[in-house]
C-alpha cells in the first residue's frame, strides 16, 4: 500500500507500520517516521503540510 502525498513524500506500509517516506534529489528513499495506524501517519503529514 502506498499513498503519494506530493512528488517527494509518500506513506508506505512497511511490515505492520505506516511510514512517511521522503525521496531526495538522488532518488534515495528515507524513512522519516513510522506509525501504527494510517490515520496517525496522515495526521502527522497534515501537520507538516506534506499534502
mmCIF file of C-alpha atoms in Angstrom:
data_model
loop_
_atom_site.group_PDB
_atom_site.id
_atom_site.type_symbol
_atom_site.label_atom_id
_atom_site.label_comp_id
_atom_site.label_asym_id
_atom_site.label_seq_id
_atom_site.Cartn_x
_atom_site.Cartn_y
_atom_site.Cartn_z
ATOM 1 C CA UNK A 1 0.000 0.000 0.000
ATOM 2 C CA UNK A 2 1.314 3.415 -0.941
ATOM 3 C CA UNK A 3 -0.304 6.863 -0.614
ATOM 4 C CA UNK A 4 1.543 9.578 -2.532
ATOM 5 C CA UNK A 5 1.181 12.936 -0.732
ATOM 6 C CA UNK A 6 3.303 15.017 -3.102
ATOM 7 C CA UNK A 7 6.097 14.246 -5.601
ATOM 8 C CA UNK A 8 8.677 13.785 -2.807
ATOM 9 C CA UNK A 9 6.665 12.346 0.103
ATOM 10 C CA UNK A 10 4.572 9.192 0.410
ATOM 11 C CA UNK A 11 3.145 6.968 3.119
ATOM 12 C CA UNK A 12 4.037 3.309 2.626
ATOM 13 C CA UNK A 13 3.132 0.216 4.606
ATOM 14 C CA UNK A 14 6.297 -1.425 5.942
ATOM 15 C CA UNK A 15 5.656 -4.676 7.800
ATOM 16 C CA UNK A 16 2.926 -3.679 10.303
ATOM 17 C CA UNK A 17 3.679 0.058 10.261
ATOM 18 C CA UNK A 18 2.794 3.047 8.100
ATOM 19 C CA UNK A 19 5.923 5.062 7.350
ATOM 20 C CA UNK A 20 6.388 8.559 5.980
ATOM 21 C CA UNK A 21 8.942 8.168 3.190
ATOM 22 C CA UNK A 22 10.796 11.152 1.692
ATOM 23 C CA UNK A 23 12.605 10.884 -1.618
ATOM 24 C CA UNK A 24 15.635 13.135 -2.018
ATOM 25 C CA UNK A 25 17.103 14.587 -5.218
ATOM 26 C CA UNK A 26 19.232 11.488 -5.797
ATOM 27 C CA UNK A 27 16.046 9.334 -5.746
ATOM 28 C CA UNK A 28 17.055 7.798 -2.433
ATOM 29 C CA UNK A 29 14.178 6.877 -0.127
ATOM 30 C CA UNK A 30 14.494 7.973 3.503
ATOM 31 C CA UNK A 31 12.147 6.843 6.277
ATOM 32 C CA UNK A 32 11.193 9.909 8.265
ATOM 33 C CA UNK A 33 8.862 8.366 10.840
ATOM 34 C CA UNK A 34 6.664 5.266 11.261
ATOM 35 C CA UNK A 35 3.246 4.891 12.914
ATOM 36 C CA UNK A 36 0.980 2.017 13.926
ATOM 37 C CA UNK A 37 -2.025 3.419 12.049
ATOM 38 C CA UNK A 38 -2.619 5.099 8.717
ATOM 39 C CA UNK A 39 -4.677 7.788 10.484
ATOM 40 C CA UNK A 40 -1.677 8.750 12.642
ATOM 41 C CA UNK A 41 0.633 8.910 9.612
ATOM 42 C CA UNK A 42 -1.845 11.080 7.697
ATOM 43 C CA UNK A 43 -2.294 13.349 10.707
ATOM 44 C CA UNK A 44 1.472 13.791 11.025
ATOM 45 C CA UNK A 45 1.790 14.530 7.295
ATOM 46 C CA UNK A 46 -1.030 17.054 7.542
ATOM 47 C CA UNK A 47 0.629 18.847 10.452
ATOM 48 C CA UNK A 48 3.858 19.054 8.451
ATOM 49 C CA UNK A 49 1.942 20.297 5.348
ATOM 50 C CA UNK A 50 3.199 17.471 3.128
ATOM 51 C CA UNK A 51 -0.004 17.040 1.185
#
